[in-house]
Tab-separated table of C-alpha atoms in Angstrom:
chain	number	residue	atom	x	y	z
O	4	MET	CA	0.186	0.148	0.123
O	5	SER	CA	1.396	3.780	-1.062
O	6	PRO	CA	1.860	6.141	1.694
O	7	VAL	CA	-0.660	8.966	2.826
O	8	SER	CA	0.341	12.622	3.134
O	9	SER	CA	-2.094	15.326	3.944
O	10	ASN	CA	-0.360	16.941	0.948
O	11	ALA	CA	-0.482	13.588	-1.736
O	12	PRO	CA	3.158	15.019	-3.387
O	13	HIS	CA	4.973	12.351	-6.117
O	14	GLY	CA	2.516	10.087	-6.780
O	15	GLN	CA	1.091	9.756	-2.844
O	16	SER	CA	-1.795	9.179	-2.533
O	17	PRO	CA	-3.877	11.878	-0.700
O	18	LEU	CA	-5.334	11.007	2.874
O	19	ARG	CA	-8.573	9.504	3.217
O	20	THR	CA	-10.585	10.638	6.465
O	21	VAL	CA	-14.324	9.791	7.586
O	22	GLN	CA	-15.563	12.914	9.742
O	23	VAL	CA	-18.094	10.972	12.046
O	24	LEU	CA	-20.510	13.847	13.522
O	25	GLY	CA	-23.897	12.938	15.490
O	26	GLY	CA	-25.571	16.698	14.456
O	27	GLY	CA	-26.894	17.162	17.503
O	28	ASN	CA	-24.666	19.443	18.260
O	29	ALA	CA	-24.559	23.578	16.530
O	30	GLY	CA	-21.240	24.037	17.851
O	31	SER	CA	-19.092	20.590	16.208
O	32	SER	CA	-21.565	20.599	13.650
O	33	ALA	CA	-19.558	23.781	12.238
O	34	HIS	CA	-16.816	22.903	13.868
O	35	VAL	CA	-16.507	19.983	11.110
O	36	ARG	CA	-17.686	22.328	8.778
O	37	SER	CA	-14.938	24.735	9.168
O	38	LEU	CA	-12.547	21.195	9.058
O	39	ALA	CA	-13.790	19.944	5.714
O	40	GLU	CA	-13.244	23.481	4.204
O	41	GLY	CA	-9.073	23.214	5.598
O	42	LEU	CA	-8.393	19.374	4.924
O	43	VAL	CA	-9.957	19.737	1.472
O	44	ALA	CA	-8.342	23.044	0.283
O	45	ARG	CA	-4.996	21.342	2.029
O	46	GLY	CA	-4.983	17.702	-0.540
O	47	VAL	CA	-7.212	15.381	1.906
O	48	ARG	CA	-9.888	13.748	0.988
O	49	VAL	CA	-13.239	14.160	3.423
O	50	THR	CA	-16.596	11.828	3.814
O	51	VAL	CA	-18.410	14.016	6.783
O	52	CYS	CA	-20.961	11.075	7.666
O	53	ALA	CA	-24.104	12.635	9.519
O	54	PRO	CA	-27.751	13.238	9.685
O	55	THR	CA	-29.115	14.535	6.072
O	56	GLU	CA	-30.856	17.803	8.111
O	57	ALA	CA	-26.921	18.331	9.067
O	58	ASP	CA	-25.764	18.865	5.775
O	59	HIS	CA	-28.504	21.317	4.954
O	60	ALA	CA	-27.802	23.476	8.072
O	61	TYR	CA	-24.191	22.969	7.416
O	62	ASP	CA	-23.510	22.614	3.824
O	63	PHE	CA	-20.060	20.232	4.092
O	64	THR	CA	-20.766	19.154	-0.170
O	65	GLY	CA	-20.440	23.168	-0.317
O	66	ALA	CA	-16.834	22.381	1.293
O	67	GLY	CA	-15.928	20.633	-0.999
O	68	ALA	CA	-16.327	17.403	1.821
O	69	ASP	CA	-18.800	14.127	0.244
O	70	HIS	CA	-21.744	13.390	2.487
O	71	VAL	CA	-22.726	10.072	3.866
O	72	HIS	CA	-26.397	9.795	5.196
O	73	VAL	CA	-26.043	8.501	8.831
O	74	PRO	CA	-29.113	8.351	11.257
O	75	ARG	CA	-28.045	9.951	14.739
O	76	SER	CA	-28.810	6.469	15.804
O	77	SER	CA	-26.458	3.860	17.312
O	78	ASP	CA	-28.662	1.053	16.075
O	79	PRO	CA	-27.255	-1.969	13.314
O	80	VAL	CA	-28.228	-0.333	10.619
O	81	SER	CA	-26.677	3.264	11.057
O	82	VAL	CA	-23.488	1.511	12.621
O	83	ALA	CA	-23.161	-0.857	9.287
O	84	ALA	CA	-24.161	2.632	7.363
O	85	LEU	CA	-21.131	3.541	8.994
O	86	ARG	CA	-18.939	0.955	8.929
O	87	THR	CA	-19.650	0.615	4.796
O	88	ALA	CA	-19.013	4.694	4.857
O	89	CYS	CA	-15.419	3.987	6.721
O	90	ALA	CA	-14.862	0.633	3.981
O	91	ASN	CA	-11.636	3.170	2.519
O	92	ALA	CA	-10.326	5.843	5.260
O	93	ASP	CA	-6.552	5.983	6.160
O	94	LEU	CA	-8.657	7.256	9.657
O	95	VAL	CA	-11.778	8.113	11.391
O	96	HIS	CA	-13.014	11.322	13.439
O	97	ALA	CA	-15.869	11.451	15.195
O	98	HIS	CA	-17.164	14.400	17.071
O	99	GLY	CA	-19.003	13.983	19.873
O	100	LEU	CA	-19.041	11.636	22.743
O	101	HIS	CA	-22.239	9.605	20.696
O	102	ALA	CA	-21.298	10.227	16.816
O	103	SER	CA	-17.776	7.989	18.798
O	104	PHE	CA	-19.692	5.479	20.350
O	105	ARG	CA	-20.837	4.702	16.752
O	106	ALA	CA	-17.834	5.127	14.643
O	107	ALA	CA	-15.796	2.255	17.298
O	108	LEU	CA	-18.830	-0.109	17.091
O	109	ALA	CA	-18.518	0.517	12.969
O	110	LEU	CA	-14.343	-0.326	13.216
O	111	SER	CA	-14.013	-2.947	15.184
O	112	GLY	CA	-11.981	-5.624	13.974
O	113	ARG	CA	-10.188	-2.966	11.954
O	114	SER	CA	-6.962	-0.961	12.126
O	115	THR	CA	-8.277	1.952	11.045
O	116	PRO	CA	-7.288	4.456	13.452
O	117	LEU	CA	-9.677	6.529	14.989
O	118	VAL	CA	-9.630	9.957	16.604
O	119	VAL	CA	-12.602	11.908	18.503
O	120	THR	CA	-13.122	14.948	19.878
O	121	TRP	CA	-15.078	15.894	22.438
O	122	HIS	CA	-16.793	19.413	21.824
O	123	ASN	CA	-19.238	19.014	25.443
O	124	ARG	CA	-20.271	16.635	28.678
O	125	ALA	CA	-23.052	14.244	28.599
O	126	HIS	CA	-25.647	15.692	31.267
O	127	ALA	CA	-28.067	12.620	33.116
O	128	GLU	CA	-28.446	11.583	36.016
O	129	GLY	CA	-29.351	8.308	37.472
O	130	PRO	CA	-29.253	4.910	35.070
O	131	ARG	CA	-28.505	7.672	31.592
O	132	ALA	CA	-25.200	8.596	33.499
O	133	HIS	CA	-23.599	5.026	34.411
O	134	LEU	CA	-24.448	4.160	30.626
O	135	LEU	CA	-22.745	7.711	29.916
O	136	ARG	CA	-19.446	6.379	31.569
O	137	VAL	CA	-19.389	3.035	30.176
O	138	LEU	CA	-19.391	4.842	26.274
O	139	GLU	CA	-17.046	6.661	27.587
O	140	ARG	CA	-14.920	4.327	28.842
O	141	ARG	CA	-15.580	1.857	25.717
O	142	VAL	CA	-14.836	5.680	23.844
O	143	VAL	CA	-11.320	5.826	25.056
O	144	LYS	CA	-9.994	2.504	24.584
O	145	THR	CA	-10.790	2.527	21.206
O	146	SER	CA	-9.431	5.644	20.035
O	147	ALA	CA	-5.951	6.027	19.417
O	148	VAL	CA	-6.095	10.149	19.931
O	149	VAL	CA	-8.847	11.657	22.572
O	150	LEU	CA	-9.454	15.755	21.846
O	151	GLY	CA	-10.985	17.612	24.365
O	152	THR	CA	-11.795	20.806	23.440
O	153	SER	CA	-11.463	22.685	27.139
O	154	PRO	CA	-8.515	21.238	29.782
O	155	ASP	CA	-11.666	19.811	32.210
O	156	LEU	CA	-12.675	17.077	29.236
O	157	VAL	CA	-8.883	16.601	28.681
O	158	ASP	CA	-8.652	15.743	32.627
O	159	ARG	CA	-11.372	14.011	32.074
O	160	ALA	CA	-10.148	11.875	29.091
O	161	ARG	CA	-7.199	10.834	30.761
O	162	ARG	CA	-9.037	9.524	34.725
O	163	THR	CA	-11.469	7.489	31.480
O	164	GLY	CA	-8.449	5.733	30.617
O	165	ALA	CA	-7.153	7.976	27.147
O	166	ARG	CA	-4.599	6.309	26.298
O	167	ASP	CA	-3.587	9.683	24.471
O	168	ALA	CA	-5.192	12.984	25.877
O	169	ARG	CA	-4.433	16.790	24.840
O	170	LEU	CA	-6.597	19.746	24.436
O	171	ALA	CA	-8.091	20.554	21.380
O	172	ALA	CA	-7.144	23.589	19.222
O	173	VAL	CA	-11.309	24.651	18.307
O	174	ALA	CA	-11.592	28.193	16.244
O	175	LEU	CA	-15.246	29.732	16.653
O	176	PRO	CA	-15.912	29.538	12.761
O	177	GLY	CA	-18.152	31.143	10.437
O	178	ARG	CA	-18.394	34.857	12.662
O	179	ARG	CA	-20.347	37.228	10.672
O	180	ARG	CA	-19.744	40.577	12.284
O	181	THR	CA	-15.920	41.890	13.563
O	182	GLY	CA	-17.597	44.163	15.407
O	183	GLY	CA	-19.612	45.753	18.383
O	184	PRO	CA	-20.546	48.476	20.669
O	185	LEU	CA	-19.214	51.032	21.532
O	186	ASP	CA	-17.827	52.451	24.229
O	187	ALA	CA	-20.014	55.101	25.202
O	188	LEU	CA	-23.636	54.271	24.138
O	189	ASP	CA	-26.802	55.027	25.540
O	190	PRO	CA	-29.194	52.689	26.024
O	191	ASP	CA	-30.863	53.504	21.878
O	192	GLY	CA	-27.892	52.205	20.976
O	193	LEU	CA	-26.509	56.206	20.222
O	194	ASP	CA	-23.010	58.275	20.358
O	195	PRO	CA	-22.882	60.799	22.539
O	196	ASP	CA	-23.065	62.790	19.105
O	197	GLY	CA	-26.050	61.371	17.691
O	198	LEU	CA	-24.487	59.085	15.185
O	199	ASP	CA	-25.576	55.138	15.193
O	200	PRO	CA	-22.995	52.996	14.872
O	201	ASP	CA	-24.772	50.708	13.561
O	202	PRO	CA	-28.197	50.985	11.425
O	203	LEU	CA	-29.826	47.813	12.715
O	204	ARG	CA	-29.285	48.092	16.617
O	205	PRO	CA	-31.755	50.152	17.079
O	206	LYS	CA	-34.436	48.162	15.545
O	207	VAL	CA	-33.500	44.811	17.116
O	208	ARG	CA	-33.870	46.388	20.700
O	209	ALA	CA	-37.297	47.649	19.780
O	210	GLU	CA	-38.220	44.445	18.174
O	211	LEU	CA	-37.289	43.026	21.687
O	212	GLY	CA	-38.813	45.803	24.230
O	213	ALA	CA	-35.559	47.202	25.334
O	214	THR	CA	-35.950	50.742	23.663
O	215	GLY	CA	-35.088	53.304	26.294
O	216	ARG	CA	-34.055	50.163	28.999
O	217	PRO	CA	-30.449	48.048	28.921
O	218	LEU	CA	-30.806	44.794	27.097
O	219	LEU	CA	-29.234	41.276	28.978
O	220	VAL	CA	-29.477	38.544	26.064
O	221	ALA	CA	-28.242	35.276	26.427
O	222	VAL	CA	-28.528	32.804	24.238
O	223	GLY	CA	-29.117	28.147	24.426
O	224	SER	CA	-31.547	25.654	24.621
O	225	LEU	CA	-33.606	25.717	27.318
O	226	ASP	CA	-32.825	22.584	28.785
O	227	ARG	CA	-32.367	22.288	32.714
O	228	HIS	CA	-28.334	22.092	32.670
O	229	ARG	CA	-28.413	25.373	31.636
O	230	GLY	CA	-29.323	27.326	34.346
O	231	TYR	CA	-32.688	29.206	33.374
O	232	ASP	CA	-34.195	28.885	36.746
O	233	VAL	CA	-31.728	30.836	38.208
O	234	LEU	CA	-31.535	33.403	36.197
O	235	LEU	CA	-35.578	33.826	36.580
O	236	ASP	CA	-34.107	33.862	40.089
O	237	ALA	CA	-31.586	36.689	39.352
O	238	ALA	CA	-34.276	38.531	37.580
O	239	ARG	CA	-37.091	39.015	40.255
O	240	GLU	CA	-33.633	41.562	41.392
O	241	TRP	CA	-34.043	43.434	38.453
O	242	ARG	CA	-37.834	44.833	38.721
O	243	ALA	CA	-36.813	47.325	41.522
O	244	LEU	CA	-34.057	48.967	38.746
O	245	ASP	CA	-34.931	51.984	36.483
O	246	PRO	CA	-35.363	51.190	33.608
O	247	VAL	CA	-36.163	47.613	34.314
O	248	PRO	CA	-33.740	45.647	32.449
O	249	GLN	CA	-35.126	43.545	29.443
O	250	VAL	CA	-33.327	39.445	29.198
O	251	VAL	CA	-33.934	37.970	26.450
O	252	VAL	CA	-33.564	33.631	26.052
O	253	ALA	CA	-32.828	32.473	22.575
O	254	GLY	CA	-33.321	29.097	22.086
O	255	GLU	CA	-35.704	25.993	22.263
O	256	GLY	CA	-36.335	22.884	24.801
O	257	PRO	CA	-38.260	21.093	26.739
O	258	LEU	CA	-37.809	24.244	29.282
O	259	ARG	CA	-39.793	26.105	27.294
O	260	PRO	CA	-43.731	26.074	29.343
O	261	VAL	CA	-41.693	25.641	32.879
O	262	LEU	CA	-40.420	28.794	32.028
O	263	GLN	CA	-42.832	30.490	30.357
O	264	ARG	CA	-45.479	29.753	33.357
O	265	ARG	CA	-42.819	31.494	35.783
O	266	ILE	CA	-42.381	34.722	33.468
O	267	GLU	CA	-46.147	35.301	33.225
O	268	ASP	CA	-46.146	34.421	37.441
O	269	GLU	CA	-44.028	36.373	38.775
O	270	GLU	CA	-44.430	39.402	36.320
O	271	LEU	CA	-40.503	39.342	35.609
O	272	PRO	CA	-38.875	41.101	32.798
O	273	VAL	CA	-37.959	38.147	30.661
O	274	ARG	CA	-38.868	37.267	27.028
O	275	LEU	CA	-38.141	33.570	25.915
O	276	ILE	CA	-37.796	34.147	21.713
O	277	GLY	CA	-37.055	30.823	20.273
O	278	HIS	CA	-34.291	29.386	17.995
O	279	ARG	CA	-33.049	32.500	15.926
O	280	ASP	CA	-30.728	32.665	12.748
O	281	ASP	CA	-28.934	36.476	14.475
O	282	VAL	CA	-26.909	36.233	17.285
O	283	PRO	CA	-24.649	37.741	16.235
O	284	ASP	CA	-27.486	40.588	15.420
O	285	LEU	CA	-28.807	40.193	19.316
O	286	LEU	CA	-25.000	40.518	20.961
O	287	ALA	CA	-24.568	43.399	18.559
O	288	ALA	CA	-27.551	45.171	20.235
O	289	ALA	CA	-27.225	44.231	23.519
O	290	ASP	CA	-26.090	46.028	26.892
O	291	LEU	CA	-24.474	42.604	28.867
O	292	ALA	CA	-24.627	38.994	27.513
O	293	LEU	CA	-25.636	36.501	29.604
O	294	LEU	CA	-24.189	32.497	30.243
O	295	THR	CA	-25.502	30.757	33.626
O	296	SER	CA	-24.651	27.388	32.382
O	297	ARG	CA	-24.080	23.989	34.588
O	298	TRP	CA	-21.120	23.357	32.671
O	299	GLU	CA	-19.646	24.683	29.661
O	300	SER	CA	-16.592	23.974	27.266
O	301	ARG	CA	-15.669	26.208	24.513
O	302	SER	CA	-19.175	28.254	24.719
O	303	VAL	CA	-20.064	30.262	21.544
O	304	LEU	CA	-22.068	32.687	22.748
O	305	ALA	CA	-18.579	33.580	25.493
O	306	GLN	CA	-16.930	34.053	22.176
O	307	GLU	CA	-19.593	35.198	20.487
O	308	ALA	CA	-19.865	37.927	23.295
O	309	LEU	CA	-15.876	38.580	23.538
O	310	HIS	CA	-15.356	39.229	19.843
O	311	ALA	CA	-18.277	42.023	19.362
O	312	ARG	CA	-17.377	43.821	22.348
O	313	VAL	CA	-20.122	42.194	24.581
O	314	PRO	CA	-19.637	42.839	28.569
O	315	LEU	CA	-20.437	39.472	29.483
O	316	ILE	CA	-21.647	37.620	32.652
O	317	ALA	CA	-20.951	33.720	32.943
O	318	THR	CA	-20.973	30.968	35.563
O	319	ARG	CA	-17.148	29.835	36.974
O	320	VAL	CA	-17.890	26.257	34.897
O	321	GLY	CA	-15.997	23.887	32.748
O	322	GLY	CA	-13.870	25.625	30.055
O	323	ILE	CA	-15.324	29.157	30.864
O	324	PRO	CA	-12.772	30.628	33.606
O	325	ASP	CA	-9.756	29.169	30.596
O	326	LEU	CA	-11.432	30.650	27.853
O	327	VAL	CA	-12.533	33.990	29.478
O	328	GLY	CA	-9.556	35.170	31.432
O	329	ASP	CA	-10.148	38.217	32.946
O	330	ALA	CA	-12.270	39.566	29.962
O	331	ALA	CA	-15.534	38.762	32.094
O	332	GLU	CA	-17.675	38.910	35.327
O	333	LEU	CA	-17.352	35.412	36.706
O	334	VAL	CA	-19.797	34.097	39.342
O	335	PRO	CA	-20.774	30.767	40.613
O	336	TYR	CA	-23.367	28.739	39.556
O	337	GLY	CA	-26.283	28.293	40.998
O	338	ASP	CA	-26.430	31.363	43.276
O	339	PRO	CA	-29.083	34.282	41.389
O	340	ALA	CA	-27.239	37.058	44.450
O	341	ALA	CA	-24.462	36.711	42.960
O	342	LEU	CA	-25.328	37.110	39.730
O	343	ALA	CA	-28.524	39.613	39.929
O	344	ALA	CA	-25.786	41.313	42.053
O	345	ALA	CA	-23.002	41.213	39.100
O	346	VAL	CA	-25.881	42.709	36.612
O	347	VAL	CA	-26.474	45.726	38.894
O	348	ARG	CA	-23.002	46.352	39.252
O	349	LEU	CA	-21.871	46.446	35.484
O	350	LEU	CA	-25.546	48.298	34.288
O	351	GLY	CA	-23.833	51.066	36.760
O	352	ASP	CA	-20.096	51.062	36.201
O	353	PRO	CA	-19.864	52.038	32.574
O	354	GLU	CA	-16.150	52.298	33.109
O	355	ARG	CA	-15.712	48.289	33.886
O	356	CYS	CA	-17.723	47.696	31.486
O	357	ALA	CA	-15.307	49.446	28.645
O	358	ARG	CA	-12.027	47.410	30.421
O	359	LEU	CA	-14.557	43.975	29.620
O	360	ARG	CA	-15.024	45.422	26.032
O	361	GLU	CA	-11.382	46.246	25.431
O	362	ARG	CA	-10.313	43.157	27.835
O	363	GLY	CA	-12.389	40.712	25.289
O	364	LEU	CA	-10.578	41.986	22.191
O	365	ARG	CA	-7.708	41.098	24.259
O	366	GLN	CA	-8.591	37.808	25.050
O	367	ALA	CA	-10.141	36.793	21.389
O	368	ALA	CA	-7.213	37.334	19.844
O	369	THR	CA	-5.034	34.833	21.589
O	370	TRP	CA	-7.741	31.923	20.634
O	371	PRO	CA	-6.707	29.521	17.580
O	372	THR	CA	-7.325	30.473	14.428
O	373	GLU	CA	-9.314	28.260	11.857
O	374	ASP	CA	-5.633	28.029	10.039
O	375	GLU	CA	-4.284	27.176	13.068
O	376	THR	CA	-7.043	24.559	14.508
O	377	VAL	CA	-6.453	22.214	10.978
O	378	ALA	CA	-2.835	22.174	11.168
O	379	GLN	CA	-2.674	20.639	14.740
O	380	VAL	CA	-5.613	17.976	13.876
O	381	LEU	CA	-3.294	17.202	10.118
O	382	SER	CA	-0.549	17.167	12.813
O	383	VAL	CA	-2.173	14.562	15.028
O	384	TYR	CA	-3.127	13.054	11.819
O	385	ASP	CA	-0.112	12.842	9.771
O	386	GLU	CA	1.184	11.187	13.342
O	387	LEU	CA	-0.893	8.150	13.532
O	388	THR	CA	-0.525	8.048	9.657
O	389	GLN	CA	2.340	8.781	7.908
O	390	PRO	CA	4.625	5.432	8.048
O	391	ARG	CA	7.465	5.078	10.765
O	392	PRO	CA	11.185	4.974	9.656
O	393	LEU	CA	12.206	0.963	10.638
O	394	ALA	CA	14.166	1.067	13.927
């Protein structure tokens, strides 16, 4: 067999990789799209195995990859389809725990190297939590390299038995907006001279009911681990402010009825606005961004907020402290009093907000670029596929 190479010089076969994606996580899907585009540009043949709806949303074929529909399931039919798609691969790279488990099943009995990237940590309790730990052990036992998107995920992989666990370089792909609010804006988004730095900002604020009042934005699925119950607890404290801040939560999920009932019963200044495709515009209109989760790795919201120069208040959990450094206000998870106090403090301290905006830009400049992300992945691929010289 001819040696493979990511750059395929002088008659060598191009490296053939399969990217396996579950299709349920926006961050990992965007990462795979970015990775596929970068790999193809460097002469790598890429096949993305993911549900059809994921290809429709992220256009893997538009990035130059082949797409094979594989349902987000570990049933025998799906595993057989994945096994067929991986038949001629030099290396398989799976993203997320469930996709990694399916890849491990599909590669059973084969010597094809498996690389897995853990983008997040599954949230479960009771018997399901035990099942997830079993899946994790199976995945790390099968994987040649485990890449974790935050230091605590790398530590978790090592504790679970990974032979080789490393911190992944993961860029924020597809960011449409590089600017954000200026340092001194009134509540309607105008600078001191009456000029509007972003004509869309007042329109978005008016749509969200934040004309003449601060706008606080949270983004994420309406699931228990997001901490929105804590956010609603804190919002009770903000009703005493003048003007009362408007909180909007962009996302959908199973807790919508419960959260909406609380908002109505307690007359909280919070709106659930559902899934949105214009999160950069929401952030550009915001005075503060809020991240209240029980755990996060490389939060897309945190990265978008710092890029957009929006002061961020986030829980001190998971990979958040390493991600944001000193560029955000960090509060304990599950502490509504601390969250409420941080919001009141920042809304009353324009100078602190201005410092956070500038720190945010400096912190964002330290994050990996898409080119650096692809380069790291290629170096891992080369380690696992390049012929080793005889001793």
